[in-house]
mmCIF file of N, CA and C in Angstrom:
data_model
loop_
_atom_site.group_PDB
_atom_site.id
_atom_site.type_symbol
_atom_site.label_atom_id
_atom_site.label_comp_id
_atom_site.label_asym_id
_atom_site.label_seq_id
_atom_site.Cartn_x
_atom_site.Cartn_y
_atom_site.Cartn_z
ATOM 1 N N MET L 119 18.934 -18.857 17.686
ATOM 2 C CA MET L 119 17.831 -18.325 18.421
ATOM 3 C C MET L 119 18.197 -16.924 18.875
ATOM 4 N N LYS L 120 17.280 -15.977 18.697
ATOM 5 C CA LYS L 120 17.542 -14.587 19.077
ATOM 6 C C LYS L 120 17.292 -14.450 20.571
ATOM 7 N N ASP L 121 18.218 -13.690 21.261
ATOM 8 C CA ASP L 121 18.042 -13.407 22.664
ATOM 9 C C ASP L 121 16.863 -12.442 22.883
ATOM 10 N N LYS L 122 16.117 -12.710 23.920
ATOM 11 C CA LYS L 122 14.997 -11.820 24.275
ATOM 12 C C LYS L 122 15.588 -10.690 25.088
ATOM 13 N N PRO L 123 15.020 -9.507 25.003
ATOM 14 C CA PRO L 123 15.490 -8.351 25.793
ATOM 15 C C PRO L 123 15.246 -8.559 27.262
ATOM 16 N N PHE L 124 16.047 -7.925 28.076
ATOM 17 C CA PHE L 124 15.960 -8.020 29.558
ATOM 18 C C PHE L 124 15.154 -6.881 29.986
ATOM 19 N N TYR L 125 13.826 -7.009 30.030
ATOM 20 C CA TYR L 125 12.905 -5.944 30.431
ATOM 21 C C TYR L 125 12.972 -5.732 31.946
ATOM 22 N N TYR L 126 12.947 -4.472 32.382
ATOM 23 C CA TYR L 126 12.798 -4.088 33.773
ATOM 24 C C TYR L 126 13.778 -4.838 34.685
ATOM 25 N N LYS L 127 15.021 -4.807 34.337
ATOM 26 C CA LYS L 127 16.083 -5.561 35.044
ATOM 27 C C LYS L 127 16.046 -5.218 36.554
ATOM 28 N N GLU L 128 16.162 -3.961 36.927
ATOM 29 C CA GLU L 128 16.177 -3.616 38.335
ATOM 30 C C GLU L 128 14.914 -3.979 39.086
ATOM 31 N N LEU L 129 13.751 -3.775 38.424
ATOM 32 C CA LEU L 129 12.468 -4.109 39.020
ATOM 33 C C LEU L 129 12.384 -5.601 39.263
ATOM 34 N N THR L 130 12.783 -6.383 38.288
ATOM 35 C CA THR L 130 12.692 -7.871 38.490
ATOM 36 C C THR L 130 13.627 -8.356 39.541
ATOM 37 N N TYR L 131 14.806 -7.714 39.660
ATOM 38 C CA TYR L 131 15.739 -8.064 40.765
ATOM 39 C C TYR L 131 15.096 -7.775 42.123
ATOM 40 N N LEU L 132 14.441 -6.605 42.245
ATOM 41 C CA LEU L 132 13.760 -6.271 43.512
ATOM 42 C C LEU L 132 12.667 -7.280 43.821
ATOM 43 N N ILE L 133 11.891 -7.658 42.800
ATOM 44 C CA ILE L 133 10.777 -8.586 43.023
ATOM 45 C C ILE L 133 11.348 -9.933 43.446
ATOM 46 N N ILE L 134 12.344 -10.412 42.746
ATOM 47 C CA ILE L 134 12.935 -11.733 43.087
ATOM 48 C C ILE L 134 13.500 -11.704 44.495
ATOM 49 N N GLY L 135 14.150 -10.617 44.849
ATOM 50 C CA GLY L 135 14.672 -10.458 46.226
ATOM 51 C C GLY L 135 13.552 -10.543 47.234
ATOM 52 N N ALA L 136 12.398 -9.970 46.943
ATOM 53 C CA ALA L 136 11.258 -10.020 47.830
ATOM 54 C C ALA L 136 10.731 -11.455 47.959
ATOM 55 N N LEU L 137 10.629 -12.142 46.807
ATOM 56 C CA LEU L 137 10.159 -13.518 46.799
ATOM 57 C C LEU L 137 11.105 -14.386 47.637
ATOM 58 N N ILE L 138 12.405 -14.192 47.504
ATOM 59 C CA ILE L 138 13.382 -14.991 48.251
ATOM 60 C C ILE L 138 13.230 -14.688 49.760
ATOM 61 N N GLU L 139 13.034 -13.444 50.113
ATOM 62 C CA GLU L 139 12.809 -13.080 51.543
ATOM 63 C C GLU L 139 11.616 -13.741 52.119
ATOM 64 N N VAL L 140 10.506 -13.826 51.385
ATOM 65 C CA VAL L 140 9.294 -14.447 51.859
ATOM 66 C C VAL L 140 9.557 -15.939 52.029
ATOM 67 N N HIS L 141 10.228 -16.570 51.092
ATOM 68 C CA HIS L 141 10.523 -17.994 51.209
ATOM 69 C C HIS L 141 11.471 -18.297 52.379
ATOM 70 N N LYS L 142 12.473 -17.409 52.517
ATOM 71 C CA LYS L 142 13.435 -17.612 53.632
ATOM 72 C C LYS L 142 12.728 -17.445 55.004
ATOM 73 N N THR L 143 11.746 -16.561 55.081
ATOM 74 C CA THR L 143 11.068 -16.343 56.340
ATOM 75 C C THR L 143 10.035 -17.409 56.611
ATOM 76 N N LEU L 144 9.212 -17.778 55.632
ATOM 77 C CA LEU L 144 8.117 -18.735 55.867
ATOM 78 C C LEU L 144 8.551 -20.180 55.610
ATOM 79 N N GLY L 145 9.419 -20.400 54.653
ATOM 80 C CA GLY L 145 9.820 -21.743 54.297
ATOM 81 C C GLY L 145 8.685 -22.419 53.508
ATOM 82 N N PRO L 146 8.868 -23.657 53.092
ATOM 83 C CA PRO L 146 7.836 -24.392 52.347
ATOM 84 C C PRO L 146 6.737 -24.939 53.296
ATOM 85 N N GLY L 147 5.624 -25.341 52.722
ATOM 86 C CA GLY L 147 4.622 -26.046 53.463
ATOM 87 C C GLY L 147 3.282 -25.359 53.656
ATOM 88 N N PHE L 148 3.187 -24.087 53.245
ATOM 89 C CA PHE L 148 1.915 -23.361 53.422
ATOM 90 C C PHE L 148 1.142 -23.312 52.139
ATOM 91 N N LEU L 149 -0.122 -22.881 52.212
ATOM 92 C CA LEU L 149 -0.952 -22.725 51.015
ATOM 93 C C LEU L 149 -0.533 -21.523 50.195
ATOM 94 N N GLU L 150 -0.869 -21.556 48.935
ATOM 95 C CA GLU L 150 -0.516 -20.456 48.039
ATOM 96 C C GLU L 150 -1.002 -19.115 48.607
ATOM 97 N N SER L 151 -2.197 -19.113 49.215
ATOM 98 C CA SER L 151 -2.766 -17.896 49.721
ATOM 99 C C SER L 151 -1.884 -17.206 50.784
ATOM 100 N N ALA L 152 -1.207 -17.992 51.589
ATOM 101 C CA ALA L 152 -0.306 -17.468 52.598
ATOM 102 C C ALA L 152 0.896 -16.745 51.939
ATOM 103 N N TYR L 153 1.439 -17.390 50.958
ATOM 104 C CA TYR L 153 2.584 -16.809 50.230
ATOM 105 C C TYR L 153 2.143 -15.578 49.459
ATOM 106 N N HIS L 154 0.956 -15.621 48.904
ATOM 107 C CA HIS L 154 0.395 -14.496 48.170
ATOM 108 C C HIS L 154 0.346 -13.305 49.056
ATOM 109 N N GLU L 155 -0.225 -13.428 50.244
ATOM 110 C CA GLU L 155 -0.354 -12.269 51.217
ATOM 111 C C GLU L 155 1.017 -11.803 51.629
ATOM 112 N N ALA L 156 1.934 -12.756 51.921
ATOM 113 C CA ALA L 156 3.298 -12.354 52.389
ATOM 114 C C ALA L 156 4.038 -11.595 51.284
ATOM 115 N N VAL L 157 3.930 -12.069 50.026
ATOM 116 C CA VAL L 157 4.562 -11.427 48.948
ATOM 117 C C VAL L 157 4.059 -9.975 48.763
ATOM 118 N N ILE L 158 2.747 -9.802 48.837
ATOM 119 C CA ILE L 158 2.197 -8.439 48.728
ATOM 120 C C ILE L 158 2.800 -7.567 49.787
ATOM 121 N N LYS L 159 2.841 -7.988 51.063
ATOM 122 C CA LYS L 159 3.373 -7.215 52.167
ATOM 123 C C LYS L 159 4.869 -6.874 51.893
ATOM 124 N N GLU L 160 5.607 -7.864 51.457
ATOM 125 C CA GLU L 160 7.071 -7.664 51.279
ATOM 126 C C GLU L 160 7.324 -6.683 50.095
ATOM 127 N N LEU L 161 6.568 -6.789 49.006
ATOM 128 C CA LEU L 161 6.728 -5.872 47.918
ATOM 129 C C LEU L 161 6.356 -4.421 48.311
ATOM 130 N N GLN L 162 5.252 -4.314 49.072
ATOM 131 C CA GLN L 162 4.836 -2.968 49.504
ATOM 132 C C GLN L 162 5.839 -2.397 50.465
ATOM 133 N N LYS L 163 6.375 -3.263 51.335
ATOM 134 C CA LYS L 163 7.449 -2.789 52.255
ATOM 135 C C LYS L 163 8.648 -2.218 51.520
ATOM 136 N N ARG L 164 8.900 -2.776 50.323
ATOM 137 C CA ARG L 164 9.996 -2.287 49.526
ATOM 138 C C ARG L 164 9.617 -1.077 48.658
ATOM 139 N N GLY L 165 8.434 -0.569 48.862
ATOM 140 C CA GLY L 165 8.004 0.623 48.180
ATOM 141 C C GLY L 165 7.391 0.415 46.755
ATOM 142 N N LEU L 166 7.040 -0.821 46.471
ATOM 143 C CA LEU L 166 6.520 -1.164 45.122
ATOM 144 C C LEU L 166 4.993 -1.148 45.147
ATOM 145 N N LYS L 167 4.404 -0.676 44.059
ATOM 146 C CA LYS L 167 2.951 -0.696 43.903
ATOM 147 C C LYS L 167 2.526 -2.080 43.436
ATOM 148 N N VAL L 168 1.571 -2.662 44.131
ATOM 149 C CA VAL L 168 1.114 -3.994 43.836
ATOM 150 C C VAL L 168 -0.389 -3.976 43.581
ATOM 151 N N GLU L 169 -0.786 -4.528 42.441
ATOM 152 C CA GLU L 169 -2.210 -4.710 42.159
ATOM 153 C C GLU L 169 -2.514 -6.208 42.224
ATOM 154 N N THR L 170 -3.524 -6.564 42.958
ATOM 155 C CA THR L 170 -3.822 -8.012 43.109
ATOM 156 C C THR L 170 -5.134 -8.317 42.418
ATOM 157 N N GLU L 171 -5.241 -9.577 42.024
ATOM 158 C CA GLU L 171 -6.458 -10.100 41.371
ATOM 159 C C GLU L 171 -6.925 -9.261 40.189
ATOM 160 N N ARG L 172 -5.966 -8.774 39.369
ATOM 161 C CA ARG L 172 -6.329 -8.017 38.210
ATOM 162 C C ARG L 172 -7.089 -8.945 37.222
ATOM 163 N N LYS L 173 -8.187 -8.409 36.712
ATOM 164 C CA LYS L 173 -8.964 -9.174 35.717
ATOM 165 C C LYS L 173 -8.478 -8.844 34.313
ATOM 166 N N ILE L 174 -8.217 -9.872 33.538
ATOM 167 C CA ILE L 174 -7.862 -9.647 32.145
ATOM 168 C C ILE L 174 -8.905 -10.309 31.268
ATOM 169 N N ALA L 175 -9.094 -9.710 30.095
ATOM 170 C CA ALA L 175 -10.163 -10.236 29.203
ATOM 171 C C ALA L 175 -9.551 -11.239 28.266
ATOM 172 N N LEU L 176 -10.188 -12.409 28.212
ATOM 173 C CA LEU L 176 -9.771 -13.421 27.238
ATOM 174 C C LEU L 176 -10.708 -13.230 26.030
ATOM 175 N N GLN L 177 -10.108 -13.138 24.893
ATOM 176 C CA GLN L 177 -10.888 -12.912 23.701
ATOM 177 C C GLN L 177 -10.798 -14.096 22.706
ATOM 178 N N TYR L 178 -11.912 -14.276 22.012
ATOM 179 C CA TYR L 178 -11.976 -15.251 20.952
ATOM 180 C C TYR L 178 -12.526 -14.533 19.696
ATOM 181 N N LYS L 179 -11.714 -14.388 18.701
ATOM 182 C CA LYS L 179 -12.107 -13.732 17.460
ATOM 183 C C LYS L 179 -12.663 -12.334 17.760
ATOM 184 N N GLY L 180 -11.937 -11.616 18.599
ATOM 185 C CA GLY L 180 -12.309 -10.231 18.877
ATOM 186 C C GLY L 180 -13.388 -10.015 19.905
ATOM 187 N N GLU L 181 -13.942 -11.079 20.456
ATOM 188 C CA GLU L 181 -14.993 -10.958 21.456
ATOM 189 C C GLU L 181 -14.507 -11.461 22.806
ATOM 190 N N VAL L 182 -14.833 -10.690 23.854
ATOM 191 C CA VAL L 182 -14.458 -11.142 25.204
ATOM 192 C C VAL L 182 -15.305 -12.339 25.576
ATOM 193 N N ILE L 183 -14.709 -13.482 25.896
ATOM 194 C CA ILE L 183 -15.442 -14.666 26.278
ATOM 195 C C ILE L 183 -15.400 -14.905 27.793
ATOM 196 N N LYS L 184 -14.416 -14.355 28.456
ATOM 197 C CA LYS L 184 -14.272 -14.567 29.883
ATOM 198 C C LYS L 184 -13.294 -13.563 30.446
ATOM 199 N N LYS L 185 -13.449 -13.282 31.727
ATOM 200 C CA LYS L 185 -12.493 -12.476 32.447
ATOM 201 C C LYS L 185 -11.703 -13.417 33.347
ATOM 202 N N GLN L 186 -10.415 -13.355 33.331
ATOM 203 C CA GLN L 186 -9.527 -14.223 34.131
ATOM 204 C C GLN L 186 -8.781 -13.398 35.144
ATOM 205 N N ARG L 187 -8.609 -13.897 36.335
ATOM 206 C CA ARG L 187 -7.889 -13.177 37.367
ATOM 207 C C ARG L 187 -6.445 -13.650 37.400
ATOM 208 N N ILE L 188 -5.530 -12.690 37.509
ATOM 209 C CA ILE L 188 -4.117 -13.041 37.690
ATOM 210 C C ILE L 188 -3.703 -12.627 39.074
ATOM 211 N N ASP L 189 -2.723 -13.352 39.656
ATOM 212 C CA ASP L 189 -2.354 -13.158 41.035
ATOM 213 C C ASP L 189 -1.980 -11.715 41.375
ATOM 214 N N MET L 190 -0.996 -11.197 40.676
ATOM 215 C CA MET L 190 -0.620 -9.808 40.992
ATOM 216 C C MET L 190 0.255 -9.212 39.833
ATOM 217 N N VAL L 191 0.213 -7.864 39.798
ATOM 218 C CA VAL L 191 0.999 -7.093 38.875
ATOM 219 C C VAL L 191 1.728 -6.030 39.675
ATOM 220 N N VAL L 192 3.059 -5.949 39.443
ATOM 221 C CA VAL L 192 3.862 -4.998 40.192
ATOM 222 C C VAL L 192 4.241 -3.822 39.308
ATOM 223 N N GLU L 193 4.017 -2.611 39.810
ATOM 224 C CA GLU L 193 4.338 -1.333 39.094
ATOM 225 C C GLU L 193 3.709 -1.346 37.685
ATOM 226 N N ASN L 194 2.619 -2.062 37.512
ATOM 227 C CA ASN L 194 1.925 -2.129 36.214
ATOM 228 C C ASN L 194 2.850 -2.625 35.079
ATOM 229 N N LYS L 195 3.874 -3.392 35.465
ATOM 230 C CA LYS L 195 4.846 -3.860 34.491
ATOM 231 C C LYS L 195 5.145 -5.359 34.521
ATOM 232 N N VAL L 196 5.109 -5.939 35.740
ATOM 233 C CA VAL L 196 5.571 -7.336 35.901
ATOM 234 C C VAL L 196 4.418 -8.170 36.526
ATOM 235 N N LEU L 197 4.042 -9.221 35.848
ATOM 236 C CA LEU L 197 3.030 -10.131 36.366
ATOM 237 C C LEU L 197 3.707 -11.163 37.282
ATOM 238 N N ILE L 198 3.098 -11.456 38.412
ATOM 239 C CA ILE L 198 3.640 -12.509 39.279
ATOM 240 C C ILE L 198 2.589 -13.540 39.506
ATOM 241 N N GLU L 199 2.967 -14.800 39.312
ATOM 242 C CA GLU L 199 2.073 -15.954 39.557
ATOM 243 C C GLU L 199 2.707 -16.781 40.664
ATOM 244 N N ILE L 200 1.961 -16.940 41.735
ATOM 245 C CA ILE L 200 2.456 -17.684 42.961
ATOM 246 C C ILE L 200 1.906 -19.087 42.892
ATOM 247 N N LYS L 201 2.807 -20.037 43.147
ATOM 248 C CA LYS L 201 2.455 -21.468 43.245
ATOM 249 C C LYS L 201 3.054 -22.049 44.504
ATOM 250 N N ALA L 202 2.412 -23.137 45.027
ATOM 251 C CA ALA L 202 2.920 -23.924 46.093
ATOM 252 C C ALA L 202 2.648 -25.366 45.703
ATOM 253 N N VAL L 203 3.430 -25.856 44.761
ATOM 254 C CA VAL L 203 3.244 -27.209 44.197
ATOM 255 C C VAL L 203 4.537 -27.987 44.264
ATOM 256 N N SER L 204 4.441 -29.317 44.210
ATOM 257 C CA SER L 204 5.619 -30.134 44.345
ATOM 258 C C SER L 204 6.634 -29.912 43.203
ATOM 259 N N GLN L 205 6.079 -29.537 42.031
ATOM 260 C CA GLN L 205 6.945 -29.300 40.899
ATOM 261 C C GLN L 205 6.282 -28.391 39.874
ATOM 262 N N LEU L 206 6.999 -27.433 39.365
ATOM 263 C CA LEU L 206 6.475 -26.579 38.268
ATOM 264 C C LEU L 206 6.497 -27.444 37.013
ATOM 265 N N VAL L 207 5.410 -27.390 36.271
ATOM 266 C CA VAL L 207 5.318 -28.173 35.034
ATOM 267 C C VAL L 207 5.055 -27.246 33.854
ATOM 268 N N ARG L 208 5.160 -27.796 32.693
ATOM 269 C CA ARG L 208 4.969 -26.995 31.460
ATOM 270 C C ARG L 208 3.665 -26.177 31.435
ATOM 271 N N THR L 209 2.575 -26.778 31.996
ATOM 272 C CA THR L 209 1.273 -26.123 32.050
ATOM 273 C C THR L 209 1.378 -24.803 32.828
ATOM 274 N N HIS L 210 2.090 -24.763 33.933
ATOM 275 C CA HIS L 210 2.229 -23.561 34.702
ATOM 276 C C HIS L 210 2.889 -22.440 33.883
ATOM 277 N N ILE L 211 3.915 -22.839 33.136
ATOM 278 C CA ILE L 211 4.641 -21.854 32.318
ATOM 279 C C ILE L 211 3.724 -21.390 31.195
ATOM 280 N N LYS L 212 3.036 -22.275 30.507
ATOM 281 C CA LYS L 212 2.132 -21.891 29.436
ATOM 282 C C LYS L 212 1.034 -20.964 29.952
ATOM 283 N N THR L 213 0.549 -21.241 31.127
ATOM 284 C CA THR L 213 -0.513 -20.367 31.725
ATOM 285 C C THR L 213 0.009 -18.919 31.892
ATOM 286 N N VAL L 214 1.200 -18.786 32.462
ATOM 287 C CA VAL L 214 1.751 -17.447 32.654
ATOM 288 C C VAL L 214 2.013 -16.778 31.290
ATOM 289 N N LEU L 215 2.512 -17.476 30.335
ATOM 290 C CA LEU L 215 2.719 -16.914 29.011
ATOM 291 C C LEU L 215 1.393 -16.450 28.354
ATOM 292 N N ALA L 216 0.344 -17.259 28.578
ATOM 293 C CA ALA L 216 -1.021 -16.875 28.089
ATOM 294 C C ALA L 216 -1.527 -15.613 28.808
ATOM 295 N N TYR L 217 -1.305 -15.541 30.111
ATOM 296 C CA TYR L 217 -1.745 -14.341 30.864
ATOM 297 C C TYR L 217 -0.993 -13.128 30.368
ATOM 298 N N LEU L 218 0.299 -13.279 30.096
ATOM 299 C CA LEU L 218 1.090 -12.149 29.587
ATOM 300 C C LEU L 218 0.519 -11.678 28.268
ATOM 301 N N LYS L 219 0.273 -12.597 27.395
ATOM 302 C CA LYS L 219 -0.278 -12.256 26.036
ATOM 303 C C LYS L 219 -1.596 -11.531 26.216
ATOM 304 N N ALA L 220 -2.485 -12.084 27.038
ATOM 305 C CA ALA L 220 -3.834 -11.518 27.218
ATOM 306 C C ALA L 220 -3.838 -10.140 27.894
ATOM 307 N N SER L 221 -2.855 -9.971 28.795
ATOM 308 C CA SER L 221 -2.789 -8.710 29.589
ATOM 309 C C SER L 221 -1.979 -7.586 28.888
ATOM 310 N N GLY L 222 -1.199 -7.954 27.849
ATOM 311 C CA GLY L 222 -0.367 -6.981 27.209
ATOM 312 C C GLY L 222 0.928 -6.729 27.941
ATOM 313 N N LEU L 223 1.182 -7.379 29.071
ATOM 314 C CA LEU L 223 2.428 -7.251 29.767
ATOM 315 C C LEU L 223 3.521 -8.047 29.083
ATOM 316 N N LYS L 224 4.777 -7.665 29.264
ATOM 317 C CA LYS L 224 5.893 -8.371 28.559
ATOM 318 C C LYS L 224 6.616 -9.352 29.434
ATOM 319 N N ILE L 225 6.563 -9.195 30.725
ATOM 320 C CA ILE L 225 7.365 -10.069 31.607
ATOM 321 C C ILE L 225 6.554 -10.551 32.799
ATOM 322 N N GLY L 226 6.820 -11.805 33.126
ATOM 323 C CA GLY L 226 6.154 -12.435 34.301
ATOM 324 C C GLY L 226 7.187 -13.230 35.097
ATOM 325 N N ILE L 227 6.865 -13.363 36.342
ATOM 326 C CA ILE L 227 7.682 -14.220 37.226
ATOM 327 C C ILE L 227 6.763 -15.270 37.830
ATOM 328 N N LEU L 228 7.121 -16.564 37.604
ATOM 329 C CA LEU L 228 6.379 -17.670 38.150
ATOM 330 C C LEU L 228 7.207 -18.160 39.342
ATOM 331 N N ALA L 229 6.621 -18.155 40.534
ATOM 332 C CA ALA L 229 7.365 -18.538 41.736
ATOM 333 C C ALA L 229 6.680 -19.677 42.448
ATOM 334 N N ASN L 230 7.468 -20.670 42.805
ATOM 335 C CA ASN L 230 6.995 -21.838 43.512
ATOM 336 C C ASN L 230 7.625 -21.913 44.891
ATOM 337 N N PHE L 231 6.779 -21.846 45.943
ATOM 338 C CA PHE L 231 7.305 -21.824 47.299
ATOM 339 C C PHE L 231 7.287 -23.162 47.988
ATOM 340 N N ALA L 232 6.903 -24.266 47.305
ATOM 341 C CA ALA L 232 6.747 -25.565 47.948
ATOM 342 C C ALA L 232 8.031 -26.313 48.186
ATOM 343 N N LYS L 233 9.146 -25.860 47.602
ATOM 344 C CA LYS L 233 10.406 -26.548 47.746
ATOM 345 C C LYS L 233 11.279 -25.964 48.838
ATOM 346 N N ASN L 234 12.329 -26.648 49.208
ATOM 347 C CA ASN L 234 13.279 -26.114 50.254
ATOM 348 C C ASN L 234 13.988 -24.852 49.765
ATOM 349 N N LYS L 235 14.124 -24.729 48.469
ATOM 350 C CA LYS L 235 14.684 -23.484 47.895
ATOM 351 C C LYS L 235 13.666 -22.907 46.919
ATOM 352 N N LEU L 236 13.471 -21.593 46.979
ATOM 353 C CA LEU L 236 12.522 -20.961 46.085
ATOM 354 C C LEU L 236 12.846 -21.333 44.638
ATOM 355 N N GLU L 237 11.809 -21.715 43.903
ATOM 356 C CA GLU L 237 11.975 -22.049 42.482
ATOM 357 C C GLU L 237 11.220 -20.918 41.715
ATOM 358 N N TYR L 238 11.875 -20.276 40.807
ATOM 359 C CA TYR L 238 11.214 -19.238 40.036
ATOM 360 C C TYR L 238 11.681 -19.220 38.615
ATOM 361 N N ARG L 239 10.794 -18.728 37.749
ATOM 362 C CA ARG L 239 11.114 -18.594 36.313
ATOM 363 C C ARG L 239 10.710 -17.193 35.876
ATOM 364 N N ARG L 240 11.591 -16.595 35.157
ATOM 365 C CA ARG L 240 11.342 -15.231 34.556
ATOM 366 C C ARG L 240 10.892 -15.502 33.135
ATOM 367 N N LEU L 241 9.706 -15.099 32.799
ATOM 368 C CA LEU L 241 9.138 -15.412 31.449
ATOM 369 C C LEU L 241 8.886 -14.153 30.673
ATOM 370 N N ILE L 242 9.206 -14.167 29.415
ATOM 371 C CA ILE L 242 9.074 -13.007 28.512
ATOM 372 C C ILE L 242 8.300 -13.369 27.287
ATOM 373 N N VAL L 243 7.389 -12.457 26.896
ATOM 374 C CA VAL L 243 6.730 -12.631 25.544
ATOM 375 C C VAL L 243 7.179 -11.571 24.609
#
């Protein structure tokens, strides 16, 4: 199996550090929307540009069939999907990979705040 390139190494480390800080401060137990807002504030505090609720076009045979919203994009390079669920499952991962493909972005971070320790996955297309 061929190794995938490590896109935006420093940026992803900054983002993961911000996610860890939010989890360390708030802990588990809140709704996704609370973590979403806290992550935005923490990323901005670190000087990063954050776009929220970006709409991406889903296409079928070259025609746009629906616009889908993604949680956030940092520095127009890294997609972040926030979850607060008991367990990340394959569907969550497939969703982020589909968002990456539809958006043209190469890297995404799926973060789950519902556990005692932040659970995250760095995904590349």
